[in-house]
Structure formats: structure tokens, C-alpha cells
XYZ file of C-alpha atoms in Angstrom:
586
model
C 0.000 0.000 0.000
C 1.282 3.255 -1.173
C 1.821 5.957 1.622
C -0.850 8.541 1.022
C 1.351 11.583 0.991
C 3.769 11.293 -2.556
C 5.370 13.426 -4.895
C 4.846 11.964 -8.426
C 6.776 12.635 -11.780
C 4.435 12.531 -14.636
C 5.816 10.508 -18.255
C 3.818 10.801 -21.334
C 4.674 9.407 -24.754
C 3.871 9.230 -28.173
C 5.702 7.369 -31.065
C 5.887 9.776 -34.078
C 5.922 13.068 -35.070
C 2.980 13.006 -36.593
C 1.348 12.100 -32.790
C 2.984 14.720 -31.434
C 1.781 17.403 -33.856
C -2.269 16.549 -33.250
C -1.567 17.798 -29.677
C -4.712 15.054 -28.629
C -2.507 12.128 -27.011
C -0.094 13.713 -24.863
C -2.362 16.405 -22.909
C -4.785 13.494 -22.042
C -2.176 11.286 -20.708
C -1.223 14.043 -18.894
C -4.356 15.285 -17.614
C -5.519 11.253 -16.823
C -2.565 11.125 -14.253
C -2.842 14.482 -12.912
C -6.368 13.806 -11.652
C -5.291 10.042 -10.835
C -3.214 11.478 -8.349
C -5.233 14.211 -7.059
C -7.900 11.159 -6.048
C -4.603 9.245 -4.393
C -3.643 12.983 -2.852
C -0.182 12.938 -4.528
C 1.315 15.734 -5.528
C 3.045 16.151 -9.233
C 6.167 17.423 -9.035
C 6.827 17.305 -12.406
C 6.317 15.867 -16.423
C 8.767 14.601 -18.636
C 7.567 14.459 -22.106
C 8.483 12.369 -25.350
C 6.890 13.232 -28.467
C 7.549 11.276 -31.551
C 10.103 8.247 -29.414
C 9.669 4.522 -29.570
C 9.815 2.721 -26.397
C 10.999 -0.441 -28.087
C 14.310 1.478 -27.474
C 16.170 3.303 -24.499
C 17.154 6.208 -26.362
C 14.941 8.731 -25.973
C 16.490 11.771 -24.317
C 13.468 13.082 -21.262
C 13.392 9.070 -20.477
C 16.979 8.700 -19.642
C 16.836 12.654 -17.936
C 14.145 11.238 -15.559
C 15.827 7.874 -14.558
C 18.890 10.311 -13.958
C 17.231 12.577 -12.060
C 15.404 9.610 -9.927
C 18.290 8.144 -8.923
C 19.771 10.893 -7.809
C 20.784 10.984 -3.786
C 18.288 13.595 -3.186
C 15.330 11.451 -4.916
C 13.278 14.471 -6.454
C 10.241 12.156 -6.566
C 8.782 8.960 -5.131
C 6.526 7.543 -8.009
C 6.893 7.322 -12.184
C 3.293 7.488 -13.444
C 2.135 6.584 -16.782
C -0.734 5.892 -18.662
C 0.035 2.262 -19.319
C 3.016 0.634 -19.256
C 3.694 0.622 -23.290
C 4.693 4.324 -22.342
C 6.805 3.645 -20.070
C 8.949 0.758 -22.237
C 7.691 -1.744 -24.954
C 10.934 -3.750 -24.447
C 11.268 -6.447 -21.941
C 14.596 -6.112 -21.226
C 14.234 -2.539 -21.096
C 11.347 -2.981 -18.622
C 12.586 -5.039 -16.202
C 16.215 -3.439 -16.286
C 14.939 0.286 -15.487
C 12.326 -1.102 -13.292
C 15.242 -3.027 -11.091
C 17.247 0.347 -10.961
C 14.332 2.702 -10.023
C 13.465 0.144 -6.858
C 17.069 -0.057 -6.022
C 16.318 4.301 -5.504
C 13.598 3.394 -4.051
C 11.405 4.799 -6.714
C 7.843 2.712 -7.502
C 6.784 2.790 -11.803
C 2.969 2.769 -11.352
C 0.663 2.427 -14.648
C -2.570 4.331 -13.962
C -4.478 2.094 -16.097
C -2.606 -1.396 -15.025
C -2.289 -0.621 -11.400
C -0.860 -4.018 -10.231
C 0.390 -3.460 -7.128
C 4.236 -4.169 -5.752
C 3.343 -8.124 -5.121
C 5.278 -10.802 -6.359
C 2.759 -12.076 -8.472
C 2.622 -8.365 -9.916
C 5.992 -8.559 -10.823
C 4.919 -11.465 -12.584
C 2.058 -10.101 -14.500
C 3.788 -6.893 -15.038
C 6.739 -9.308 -17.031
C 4.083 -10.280 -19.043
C 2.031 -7.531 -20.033
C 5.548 -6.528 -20.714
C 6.056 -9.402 -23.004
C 2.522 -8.518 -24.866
C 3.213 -4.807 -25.082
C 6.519 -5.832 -26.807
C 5.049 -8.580 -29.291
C 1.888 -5.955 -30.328
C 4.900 -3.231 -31.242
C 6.622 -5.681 -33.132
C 3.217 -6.675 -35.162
C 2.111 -3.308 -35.207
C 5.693 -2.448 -36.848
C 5.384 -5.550 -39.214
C 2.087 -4.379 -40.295
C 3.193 -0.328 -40.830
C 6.031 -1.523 -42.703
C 4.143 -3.810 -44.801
C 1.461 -0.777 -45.832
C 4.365 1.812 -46.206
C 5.822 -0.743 -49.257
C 2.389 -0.992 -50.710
C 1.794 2.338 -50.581
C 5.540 3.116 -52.703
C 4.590 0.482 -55.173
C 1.006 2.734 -55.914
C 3.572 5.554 -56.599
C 2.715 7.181 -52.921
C 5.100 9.203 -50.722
C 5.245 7.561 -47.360
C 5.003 11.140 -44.753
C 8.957 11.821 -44.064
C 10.201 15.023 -45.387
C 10.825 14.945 -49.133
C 14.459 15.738 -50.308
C 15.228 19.279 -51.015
C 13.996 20.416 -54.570
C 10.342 18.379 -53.987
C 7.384 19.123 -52.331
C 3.797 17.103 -51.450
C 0.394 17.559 -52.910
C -2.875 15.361 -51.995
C -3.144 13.310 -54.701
C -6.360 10.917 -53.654
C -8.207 11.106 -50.097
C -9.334 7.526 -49.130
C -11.409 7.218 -46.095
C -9.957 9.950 -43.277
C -6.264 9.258 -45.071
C -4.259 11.603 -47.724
C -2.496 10.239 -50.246
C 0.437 12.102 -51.355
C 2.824 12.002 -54.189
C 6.117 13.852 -55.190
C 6.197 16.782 -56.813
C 8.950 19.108 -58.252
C 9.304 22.529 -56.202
C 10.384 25.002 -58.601
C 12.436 27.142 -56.869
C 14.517 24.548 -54.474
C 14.649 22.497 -58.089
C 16.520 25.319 -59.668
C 19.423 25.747 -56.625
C 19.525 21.944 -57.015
C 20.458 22.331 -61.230
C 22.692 25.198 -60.159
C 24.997 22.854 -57.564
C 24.836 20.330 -60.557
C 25.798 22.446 -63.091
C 28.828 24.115 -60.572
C 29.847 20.960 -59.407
C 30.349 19.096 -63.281
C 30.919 22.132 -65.197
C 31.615 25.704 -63.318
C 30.639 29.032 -63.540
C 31.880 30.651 -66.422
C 34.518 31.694 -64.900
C 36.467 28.398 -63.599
C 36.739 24.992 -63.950
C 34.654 22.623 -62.375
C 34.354 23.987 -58.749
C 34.859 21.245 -55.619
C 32.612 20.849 -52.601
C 34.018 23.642 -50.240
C 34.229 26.257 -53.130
C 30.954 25.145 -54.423
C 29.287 26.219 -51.248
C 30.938 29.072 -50.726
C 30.266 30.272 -53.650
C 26.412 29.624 -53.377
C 26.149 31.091 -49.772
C 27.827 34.465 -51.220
C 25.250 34.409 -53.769
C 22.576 34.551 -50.978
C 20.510 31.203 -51.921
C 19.419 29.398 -48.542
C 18.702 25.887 -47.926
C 14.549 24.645 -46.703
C 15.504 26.122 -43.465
C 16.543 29.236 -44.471
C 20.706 28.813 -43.096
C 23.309 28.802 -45.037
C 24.391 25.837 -47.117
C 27.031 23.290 -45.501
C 29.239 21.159 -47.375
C 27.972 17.562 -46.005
C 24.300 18.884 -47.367
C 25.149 19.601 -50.924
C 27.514 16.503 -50.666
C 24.413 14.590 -50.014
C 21.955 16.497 -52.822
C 25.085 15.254 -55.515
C 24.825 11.893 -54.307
C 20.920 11.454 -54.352
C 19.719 9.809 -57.123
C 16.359 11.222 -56.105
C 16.608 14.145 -59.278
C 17.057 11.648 -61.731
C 13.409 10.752 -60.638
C 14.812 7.377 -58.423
C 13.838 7.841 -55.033
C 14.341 4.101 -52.999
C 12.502 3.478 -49.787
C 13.172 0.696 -47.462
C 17.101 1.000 -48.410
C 17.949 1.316 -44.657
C 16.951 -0.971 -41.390
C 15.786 2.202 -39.268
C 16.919 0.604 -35.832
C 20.409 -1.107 -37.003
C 21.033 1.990 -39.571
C 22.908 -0.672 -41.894
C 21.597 -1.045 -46.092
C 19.594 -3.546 -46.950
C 20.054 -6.075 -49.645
C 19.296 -4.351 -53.132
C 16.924 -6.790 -53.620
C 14.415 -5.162 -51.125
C 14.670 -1.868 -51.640
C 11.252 -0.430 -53.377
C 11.713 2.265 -56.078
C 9.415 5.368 -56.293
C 9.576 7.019 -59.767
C 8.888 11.053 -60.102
C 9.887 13.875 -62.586
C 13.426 14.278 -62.889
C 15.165 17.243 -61.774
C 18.506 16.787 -63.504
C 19.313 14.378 -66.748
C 21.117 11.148 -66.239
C 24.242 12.357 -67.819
C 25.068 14.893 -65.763
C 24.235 12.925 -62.644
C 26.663 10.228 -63.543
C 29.395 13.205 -64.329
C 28.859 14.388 -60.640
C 29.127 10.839 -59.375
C 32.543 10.377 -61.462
C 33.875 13.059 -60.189
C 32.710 12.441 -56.458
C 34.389 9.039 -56.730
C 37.359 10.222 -58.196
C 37.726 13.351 -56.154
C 37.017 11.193 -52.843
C 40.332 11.208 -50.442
C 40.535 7.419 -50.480
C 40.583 7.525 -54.203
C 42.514 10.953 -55.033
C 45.014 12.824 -52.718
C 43.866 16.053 -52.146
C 47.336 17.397 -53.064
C 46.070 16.054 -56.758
C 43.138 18.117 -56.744
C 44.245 21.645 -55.937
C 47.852 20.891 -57.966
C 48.427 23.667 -60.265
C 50.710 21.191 -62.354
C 49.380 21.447 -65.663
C 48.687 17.753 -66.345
C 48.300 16.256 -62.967
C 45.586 14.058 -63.033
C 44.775 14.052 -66.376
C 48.396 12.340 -67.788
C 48.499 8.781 -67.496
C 51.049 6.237 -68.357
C 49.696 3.834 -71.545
C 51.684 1.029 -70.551
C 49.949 0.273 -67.440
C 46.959 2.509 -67.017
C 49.140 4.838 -63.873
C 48.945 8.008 -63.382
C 52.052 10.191 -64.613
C 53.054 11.676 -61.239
C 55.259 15.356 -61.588
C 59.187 14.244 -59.757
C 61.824 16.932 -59.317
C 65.442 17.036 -58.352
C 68.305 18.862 -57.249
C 66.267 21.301 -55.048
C 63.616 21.698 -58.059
C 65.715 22.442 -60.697
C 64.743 19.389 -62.665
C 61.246 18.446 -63.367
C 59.626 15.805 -65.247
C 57.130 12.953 -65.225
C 56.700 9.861 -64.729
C 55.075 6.520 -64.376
C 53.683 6.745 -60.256
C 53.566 2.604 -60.491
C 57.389 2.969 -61.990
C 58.007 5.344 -59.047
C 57.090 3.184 -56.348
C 57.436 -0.133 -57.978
C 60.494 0.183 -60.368
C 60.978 -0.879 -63.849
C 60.227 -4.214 -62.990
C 56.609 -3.511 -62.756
C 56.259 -1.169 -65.407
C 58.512 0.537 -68.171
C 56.631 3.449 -68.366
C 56.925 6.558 -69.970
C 59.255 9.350 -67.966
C 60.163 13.004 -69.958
C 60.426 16.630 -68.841
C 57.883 17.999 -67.310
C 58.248 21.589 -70.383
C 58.758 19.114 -72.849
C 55.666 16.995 -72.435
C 53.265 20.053 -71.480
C 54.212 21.935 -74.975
C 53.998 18.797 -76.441
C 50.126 18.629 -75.557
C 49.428 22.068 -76.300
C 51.159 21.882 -79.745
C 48.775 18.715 -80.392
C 45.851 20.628 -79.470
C 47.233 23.839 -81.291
C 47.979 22.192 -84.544
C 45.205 19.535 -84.321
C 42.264 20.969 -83.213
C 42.655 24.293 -82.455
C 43.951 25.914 -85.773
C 41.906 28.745 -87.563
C 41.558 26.098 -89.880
C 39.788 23.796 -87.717
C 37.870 26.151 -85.578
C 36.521 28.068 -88.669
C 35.152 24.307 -89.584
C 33.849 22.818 -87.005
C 32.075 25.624 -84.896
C 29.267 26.840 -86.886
C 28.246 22.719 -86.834
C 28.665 22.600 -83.009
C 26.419 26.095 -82.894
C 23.499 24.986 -84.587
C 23.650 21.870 -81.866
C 23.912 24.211 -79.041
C 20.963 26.284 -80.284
C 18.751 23.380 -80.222
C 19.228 22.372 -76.724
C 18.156 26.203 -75.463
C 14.556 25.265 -76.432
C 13.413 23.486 -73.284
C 14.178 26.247 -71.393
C 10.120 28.383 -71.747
C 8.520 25.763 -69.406
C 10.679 26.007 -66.900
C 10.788 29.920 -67.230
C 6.872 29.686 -66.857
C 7.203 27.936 -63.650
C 9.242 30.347 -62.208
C 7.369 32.640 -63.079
C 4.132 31.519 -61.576
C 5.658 30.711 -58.877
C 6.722 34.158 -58.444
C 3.193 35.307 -58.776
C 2.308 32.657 -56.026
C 4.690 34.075 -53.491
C 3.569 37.790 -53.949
C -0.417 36.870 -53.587
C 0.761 35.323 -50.131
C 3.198 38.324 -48.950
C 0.828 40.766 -50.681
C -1.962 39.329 -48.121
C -0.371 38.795 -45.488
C 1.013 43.031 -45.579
C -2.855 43.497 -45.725
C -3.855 41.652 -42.346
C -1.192 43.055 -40.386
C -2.392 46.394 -41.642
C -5.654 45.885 -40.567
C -4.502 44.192 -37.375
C -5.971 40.675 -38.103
C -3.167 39.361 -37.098
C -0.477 40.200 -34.812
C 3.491 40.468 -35.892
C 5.141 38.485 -33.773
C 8.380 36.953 -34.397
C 7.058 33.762 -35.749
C 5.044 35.914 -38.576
C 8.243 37.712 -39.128
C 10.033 34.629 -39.726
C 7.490 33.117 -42.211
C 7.661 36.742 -44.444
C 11.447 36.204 -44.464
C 11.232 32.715 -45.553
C 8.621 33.571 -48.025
C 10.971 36.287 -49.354
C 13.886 34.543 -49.476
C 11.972 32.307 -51.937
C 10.879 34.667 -53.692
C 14.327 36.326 -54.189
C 15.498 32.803 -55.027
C 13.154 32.525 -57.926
C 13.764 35.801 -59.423
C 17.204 35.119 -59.709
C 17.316 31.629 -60.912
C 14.440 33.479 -63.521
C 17.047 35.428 -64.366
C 19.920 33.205 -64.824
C 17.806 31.133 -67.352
C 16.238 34.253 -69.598
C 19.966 35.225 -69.784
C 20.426 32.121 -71.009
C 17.491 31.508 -73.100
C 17.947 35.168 -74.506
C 21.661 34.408 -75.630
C 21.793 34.440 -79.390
C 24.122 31.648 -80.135
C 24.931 33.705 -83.842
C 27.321 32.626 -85.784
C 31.137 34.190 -84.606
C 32.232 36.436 -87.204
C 35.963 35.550 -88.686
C 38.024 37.663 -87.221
C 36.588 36.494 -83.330
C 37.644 32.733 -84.241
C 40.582 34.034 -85.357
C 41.337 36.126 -82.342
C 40.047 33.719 -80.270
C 42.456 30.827 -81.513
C 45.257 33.547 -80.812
C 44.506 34.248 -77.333
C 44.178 30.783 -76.174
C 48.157 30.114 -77.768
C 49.096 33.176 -75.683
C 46.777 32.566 -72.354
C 48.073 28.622 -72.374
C 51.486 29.121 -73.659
C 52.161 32.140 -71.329
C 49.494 32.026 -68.678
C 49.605 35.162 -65.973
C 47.116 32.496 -64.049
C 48.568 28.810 -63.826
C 44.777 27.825 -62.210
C 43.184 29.237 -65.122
C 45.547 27.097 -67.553
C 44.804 23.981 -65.703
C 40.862 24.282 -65.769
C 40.862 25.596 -69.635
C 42.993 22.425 -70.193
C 40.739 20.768 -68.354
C 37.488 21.627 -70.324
C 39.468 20.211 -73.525
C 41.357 17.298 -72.132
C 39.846 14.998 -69.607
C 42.843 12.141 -70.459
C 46.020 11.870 -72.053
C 47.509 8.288 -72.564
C 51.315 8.659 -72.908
C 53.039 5.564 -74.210
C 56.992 4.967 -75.315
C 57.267 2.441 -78.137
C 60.381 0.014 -78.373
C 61.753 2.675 -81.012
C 62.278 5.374 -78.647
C 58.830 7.413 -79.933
C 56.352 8.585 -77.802
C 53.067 8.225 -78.733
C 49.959 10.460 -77.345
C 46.290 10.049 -76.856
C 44.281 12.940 -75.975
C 40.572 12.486 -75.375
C 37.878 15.201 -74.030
C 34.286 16.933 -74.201
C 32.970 17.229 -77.530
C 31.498 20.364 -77.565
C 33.557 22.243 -75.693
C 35.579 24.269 -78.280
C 32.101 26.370 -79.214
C 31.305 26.999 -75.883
C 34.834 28.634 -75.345
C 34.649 30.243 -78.116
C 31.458 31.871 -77.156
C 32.689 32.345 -73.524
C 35.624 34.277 -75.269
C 33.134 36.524 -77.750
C 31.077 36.883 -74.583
C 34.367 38.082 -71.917
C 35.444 40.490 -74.905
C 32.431 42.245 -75.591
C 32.055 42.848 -72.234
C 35.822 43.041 -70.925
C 35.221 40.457 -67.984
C 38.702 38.265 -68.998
C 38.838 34.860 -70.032
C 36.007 32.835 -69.181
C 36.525 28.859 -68.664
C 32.983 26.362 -68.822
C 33.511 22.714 -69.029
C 30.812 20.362 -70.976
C 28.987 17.331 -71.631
C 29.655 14.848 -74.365
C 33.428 13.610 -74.710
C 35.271 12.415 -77.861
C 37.373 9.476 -77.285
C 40.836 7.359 -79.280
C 39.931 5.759 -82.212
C 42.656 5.824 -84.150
C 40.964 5.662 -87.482
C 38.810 8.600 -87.066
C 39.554 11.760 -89.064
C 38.211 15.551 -89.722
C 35.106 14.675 -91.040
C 34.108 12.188 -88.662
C 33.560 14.402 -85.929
C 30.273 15.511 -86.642
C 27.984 12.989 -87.256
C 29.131 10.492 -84.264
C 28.741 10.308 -80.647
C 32.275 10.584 -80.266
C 35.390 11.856 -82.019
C 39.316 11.827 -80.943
C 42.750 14.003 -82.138
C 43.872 11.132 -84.026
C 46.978 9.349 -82.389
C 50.629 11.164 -83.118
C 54.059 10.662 -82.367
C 57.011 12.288 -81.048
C 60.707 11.733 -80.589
C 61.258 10.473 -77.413
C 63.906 12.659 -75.054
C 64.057 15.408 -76.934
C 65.056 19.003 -75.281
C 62.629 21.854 -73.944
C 63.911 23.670 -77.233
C 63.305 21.075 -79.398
C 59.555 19.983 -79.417
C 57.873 19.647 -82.752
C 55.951 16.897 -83.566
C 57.280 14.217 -85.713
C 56.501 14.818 -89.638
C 53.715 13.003 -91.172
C 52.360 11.543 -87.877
C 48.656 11.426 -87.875
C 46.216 13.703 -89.585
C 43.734 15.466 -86.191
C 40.365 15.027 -85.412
């Protein structure tokens, strides 16, 4: 028999979120114990409450603050009070562990609605209705989870909060319950496009950017993630990684309680409208793997060494690492599996480091990037470029609207607080500044794409081809701005396979993105006419070796390549024309 006179500490729990925000559950667990007590004449002391926590586990923060707090010497309270015991733990284990510690304190767990007394046989029943409480969760949870995987396969979102660039509508009501599906938010779907398109090809203005720059360069521009903060680099990380805007969202990838992946074989797929195209989505997932730290030393990646990274050794597939000697006098490259492994493992290719960059740049000079050439091939690569600026209305429109959208709701909201409908508090304030952050966000990505839409892509008078093939000898030859060499050299060449044959020639490969000479040049046209300085942009489509490909070939295939040429072997920095008569260009 309890004494009459205790001071009791309330619990009250609810499993989800969702629980938590219909306010109904908690308050009447609350107010069921408060008068329980008042009939027993104990006093509350106090209420811990968990909304949106399982009790089939112990971590839920307010329950391990009030076992603390019980067993503390001064023992704040005398009783635990629940509603039934499932609040208190749904977990046999669980149950009877706390229970043991909270008697050793001399603190009694009483369930208003399965009041048992302190018996042994209680203790008995009470390690049974344990035992039930835990077998209904785990049925209860069998059951959810089989209804959440029906409802993907119907092509229904399944309540959590959808990844940044979608939002929810009611699609069908059946019975009480909404059925929702995915849709694309316009304005979070443009920021997404944006860290795509920095990420794989730059701004304008660089190569393509990494993580860190990436998102600084964002948060200058003022564009805000759902919350309204500041991007961080583990978020936009994640958005590159999420296959999600390629219109792939999984569910049931991950065990919830064990956070491990499940077998691929279980996961459910939940198709929507794509925010990005697949190409690009692989590029950013190429470049995540090979920019990872495991996979590329981040010395490699911010190396201003004209070819690092992109050289590799045609023997066996290595990278051509940049050695020096005598205090950096001497520098040249060679094979990195040669380097550590010696000429046992590979004979690979090792020149100076002069020699084999004006090597490349006289293949791409000569090659491809002749007034010759360029007066060729760009109005062909134009009228491709023009074609792919058509898509761009719709998605101009939606912007738009949603512009309109966002002033009906600031416009009204201005109107009540003038009429004093509503009070300004700082939670209204907060909602106007999301609202026009959004807007803001909108208008600007409107912008970017009517600048881009609105961009004539006319044909490049002579004289700009010819100054432009001028000023890329002189900006690469003689660059003021070593980074800006690399990432223009970048936006040509993606790989160069360098190979020594048993007659002491060298022999080069060079492969890169198809339609990136017109986009330079129009960069170039574009910096000019409005004295801004070189521009850099990287691109989409590559052309790859095939050593019988020539001129004309470039155009109507997928793919094209500077056809294969040789060099003498060893020769001197002042000494580094190609060999005569070896291979023809693209």
C-alpha cells in the first residue's frame, strides 16, 4: 500500500511526429494522471515528455533525464506514473532493467491504467504484459512496414520530409487518409540544377568547382537551404549523391533501428519527374568518386601542375606523377607505379615535365585548335547548341508563376497586419522572411535562365575565331594564371595516354568533351564584348581514341578523338615539334 502523501513525476509518450503534432494524445495522458493522483492525494512534481520516441528502445532523451534525475541521492520524486506501461517501455529487457534500478532508488513505476500493485505475483504479470506490449509493437511495426511498401509500389510518398527540390500535394483522399505524391518545387529544383551544373561544369569563370568552393560560392550568392541557413558542405555533398533528381527515389534501403543497407533486392523504387538528366548525374558521381580522399590525394586536386591528373602512363593505365630534383631544378614525369614499384613492374613513360606540357598544347594547337579547324567545325557545333536552349520556356513559366504565387501570399499577409488581423510576432516575421527569401530565389534563378534563353548563339564572325584561336596560344602558352591554364585544359582534355614504343617514340592520346571548343569560343566573344577576362565552362559529351577517325568524322558520331601522333622520345625543352607526317587530327 502506497503511503498517502507522494510526490509523483508525470511521463507521457507518443511514437511519431505526426502524434505529437495533433496535440490530442499527450495532454490526455497528462491530464488522466494528474487527476489520478489528485484522487490518491499525490502531488506532481513534475512531467517529462516524449513526443515522436519509440519505447521499443532506451534512447529517448526526457526518459533517460528522468531515470537520472530519480536516482539521484536527493530522490526528487517517489513515483513514475504513466498511462500504461507501453509508455513507459515496450521492451522487456528494457522494462525489467529500469524497473530493477528505479526500486534499487527506491522509486515505484505505477501504470494508472494497469495498477498491479508491488506483489510478487505483480511482478509477474507486469513481465508479461511486458512481453505482450513488446510482441503488439513488433506486429504493429510488421504491419506499418508492410502498408508503407504498398503504398511506394502505388507511386505514394510515405510522410517523411521529401528531399530538397520536392514538395507534397494530396493526390487521392481515401477514407480519413491523404495520399500524397512527389512533386517538383520550382524554386529549391533550380538551386539543385545550379549545384549540378557548378559541381560538373563551373561558372563561367572556372573549372569545375569542388565541394568547399561550391558552397561558398552559393552562400555568397545569398541562396538558402529549406531552413533558411546557409548551405554546408555535407548537405550539398548529399543532394550530388541522391539519385532522387534523376526521378529514383528508394525506400526501405535502410533498417531504421540497425542503420545498416539492406540487400538491393528489397529496396522499393518510387519514380517522379526528374530534376537533372542522367548524364550529368553520372558526371557528378565520377567526379565524387574520383575526387574522394581514399581515391585521389587532395594534393592532386588543388595541384596547379598542368597535367596532374589528367596524364596517365599507356603502358599500365598509372597516373604520370610530376618528380623533381636537385632542389627543383629538374622536373619531369613519370610513371607513379614505376616510381614506387620500379621498372620491374612497369617501363613506363618518364620526360620533362616543359617538354611533355608543350607537347600537348602543340597537339591541341595544330590539331584541333587551328583557324583552320575552328573556322570548320564551330558553326556545326552552334546549330547543336541552339537546339538544346529550347526546353528552357517551361521552366521559365514555372518560375514565373511561382513568383506570382509568393507575392499573392506576402501581398496578403502586408494586408492583415495592416488591418490588425493578425499580430506580428516573431514567428510571422520569420514566415515573411522565408517567403521572401523564396521569392528572391526565384527571381534570380528566372534570371539566370532568360539570360540564357535570350543568348543568341549567332554565328562568330571571322576575325573572333581568329582572335580567339590567338589568345588561347598566348593565355596557355604564357598564362599570368597557372589555375586558369589547368581548368581551360581541363574543359578540352579529360585524359592523355602517354606511351613509349620500343623505337624510342612517344606516342599520345588525348581524349575530351565534344562540344567544348564552341562553348569557349562563345565564352571568349562573350568576356570580350564585355571586358570580364577569359572565361573557362567545361561540358557534356566527350570524344574518345579511335585511331581511325579523321576531320570529317567528328560531326555525325557520338564521339570523335585528335587522331593518335608521335614524337621523338627525349628530346630538349627547345626542341619539341611533332614528328613529320604523324597522324592527320580530329
Amino acid at each position: 500500500m502506497q503511503p498517502t502523501a507522494m510526490t509523483v513525476a508525470i511521463y507521457a509518450r507518443v511514437s511519431t511526429g505526426k502524434q505529437a503534432a495533433s496535440d490530442l494524445s499527450i495532454p490526455d495522458q497528462l491530464a488522466q494522471c494528474q487527476r489520478y493522483c489528485e484522487g490518491k492525494g499525490w502531488s506532481v512534481a513534475k512531467s517529462f515528455v516524449e513526443a515522436g520516441a519509440s519505447a521499443t528502445t532506451d534512447d529517448r532523451p526526457e526518459f533517460q533525464a528522468m531515470i537520472a534525475e530519480a536516482c539521484t541521492k536527493t530522490k526528487p520524486f517517489d513515483v513514475i506514473m504513466v498511462h500504461s506501461q507501453s509508455r513507459f517501455a515496450r521492451n522487456v529487457l528494457d522494462l525489467l532493467s529500469y524497473e530493477n534500478k528505479l526500486t534499487k532508488a527506491g522509486v515505484s513505476l505505477v501504470s494508472m491504467t494497469q495498477d498491479i500493485g508491488n506483489t510478487s505475483e505483480a511482478a509477474i504479470m507486469r513481465t508479461m504484459i511486458g512481453a505482450m506490449d513488446e510482441h503488439h509493437s513488433r506486429e504493429t511495426s510488421k504491419h506499418v512496414k508492410r502498408s508503407m511498401k504498398e503504398n511506394t509500389k502505388q507511386g505514394f510518398w510515405n510522410g517523411s520530409q521529401p528531399p530538397f527540390g520536392f514538395e507534397t500535394y494530396v493526390a487521392e483522399i481515401r477514407g480519413t487518409k491523404e495520399k500524397k505524391k512527389l512533386k517538383i518545387c520550382d524554386h529549391e529544383a533550380e538551386i539543385v540544377r545550379l549545384i549540378f551544373r557548378l559541381y560538373t561544369q563551373g561558372n563561367g569563370k572556372s573549372g569545375p568547382m569542388g565541394l568547399r568552393k561550391l558552397v561558398g560560392h552559393i552562400n555568397d550568392q545569398g541562396y538558402t537551404n529549406r531552413q533558411g541557413r546557409a548551405f554546408r558542405v555535407q548537405y550539398v555533398g548529399a543532394i550530388l549523391r541522391n539519385s532522387a533528381y534523376i526521378g529514383q527515389h528508394w525506400f526501405n534501403r535502410t533498417d531504421t533501428k540497425t542503420k545498416r543497407m539492406r540487400p538491393q533486392t528489397e529496396w522499393i523504387e518510387l519514380k517522379s519527374d526528374a530534376i537533372i538528366d542522367a548524364y550529368t548525374f553520372q558526371s557528378a558521381q565520377d567526379r565524387l568518386t574520383a575526387n574522394a580522399p581514399e581515391m585521389k590525394p587532395p594534393r592532386l586536386v588543388s595541384s596547379n601542375v598542368l597535367l596532374t591528373d589528367i596524364a596517365f602512363c599507356g603502358q599500365c593505365g598509372s597516373r604520370l606523377r610530376l618528380m623533381t630534383g636537385k632542389n627543383n631544378r629538374y622536373r619531369y614525369y613519370k610513371c607513379s607505379r614505376k616510381a614506387d614499384h620500379g621498372a620491374t613492374e612497369c617501363k613506363g613513360f618518364s620526360t620533362s615535365e616543359a617538354v611533355l606540357d608543350d607537347l600537348v598544347l602543340d597537339a591541341l594547337f595544330t590539331k584541333l585548335l587551328s583557324r583552320e579547324r575552328l573556322h570548320q567545325m564551330l558553326p556545326i557545333l552552334l546549330n547543336r547548341a541552339t537546339e538544346k536552349r529550347r526546353n528552357l520556356a517551361d521552366r521559365i513559366h514555372a518560375l514565373t508563376a511561382g513568383i506570382r504565387d509568393h507575392d499573392k501570399k506576402l501581398t496578403r499577409l502586408y494586408e492583415l497586419i495592416a488591418d490588425d488581423t493578425i499580430n506580428n510576432d516573431p514567428s510571422l516575421q520569420s514566415h515573411i522572411r522565408k517567403l521572401q527569401n523564396e521569392r528572391n530565389s526565384l527571381v534570380k534563378q528566372r534570371t539566370l535562365l532568360e539570360n540564357e534563353k535570350n543568348g543568341t548563339l549567332k554565328a562568330l564572325p571571322p576575325e573572333t575565331i581568329d582572335r580567339f584561336a590567338d589568345a588561347l596560344k598566348t593565355r596557355l602558352r604564357h598564362p599570368t594564371d597557372r589555375a586558369f591554364a589547368k581548368a581551360w585544359l581541363r574543359s578540352i582534355v579529360t585524359r592523355i595516354d602517354v606511351e613509349k614504343s620500343k623505337s624510342g617514340m612517344g606516342t599520345l592520346k588525348l581524349t575530351g568533351p565534344k562540344s567544348a571548343i564552341v562553348k569557349q569560343a562563345i565564352a571568349f566573344e562573350a568576356s570580350n564584348a564585355n571586358e570580364t577576362g577569359g572565361k573557362v565552362l567545361t561540358f557534356e559529351q566527350e570524344w574518345c581514341g579511335r585511331e581511325d577517325s579523321n576531320f570529317h568524322g567528328f560531326y555525325p558520331t557520338a564521339t570523335s578523338t585528335l587522331r593518335v601522333y608521335q614524337f621523338r622520345h627525349g628530346r630538349t625543352a627547345g626542341d619539341r615539334a611533332l614528328a613529320p607526317g604523324q597522324g592527320d587530327g580530329m
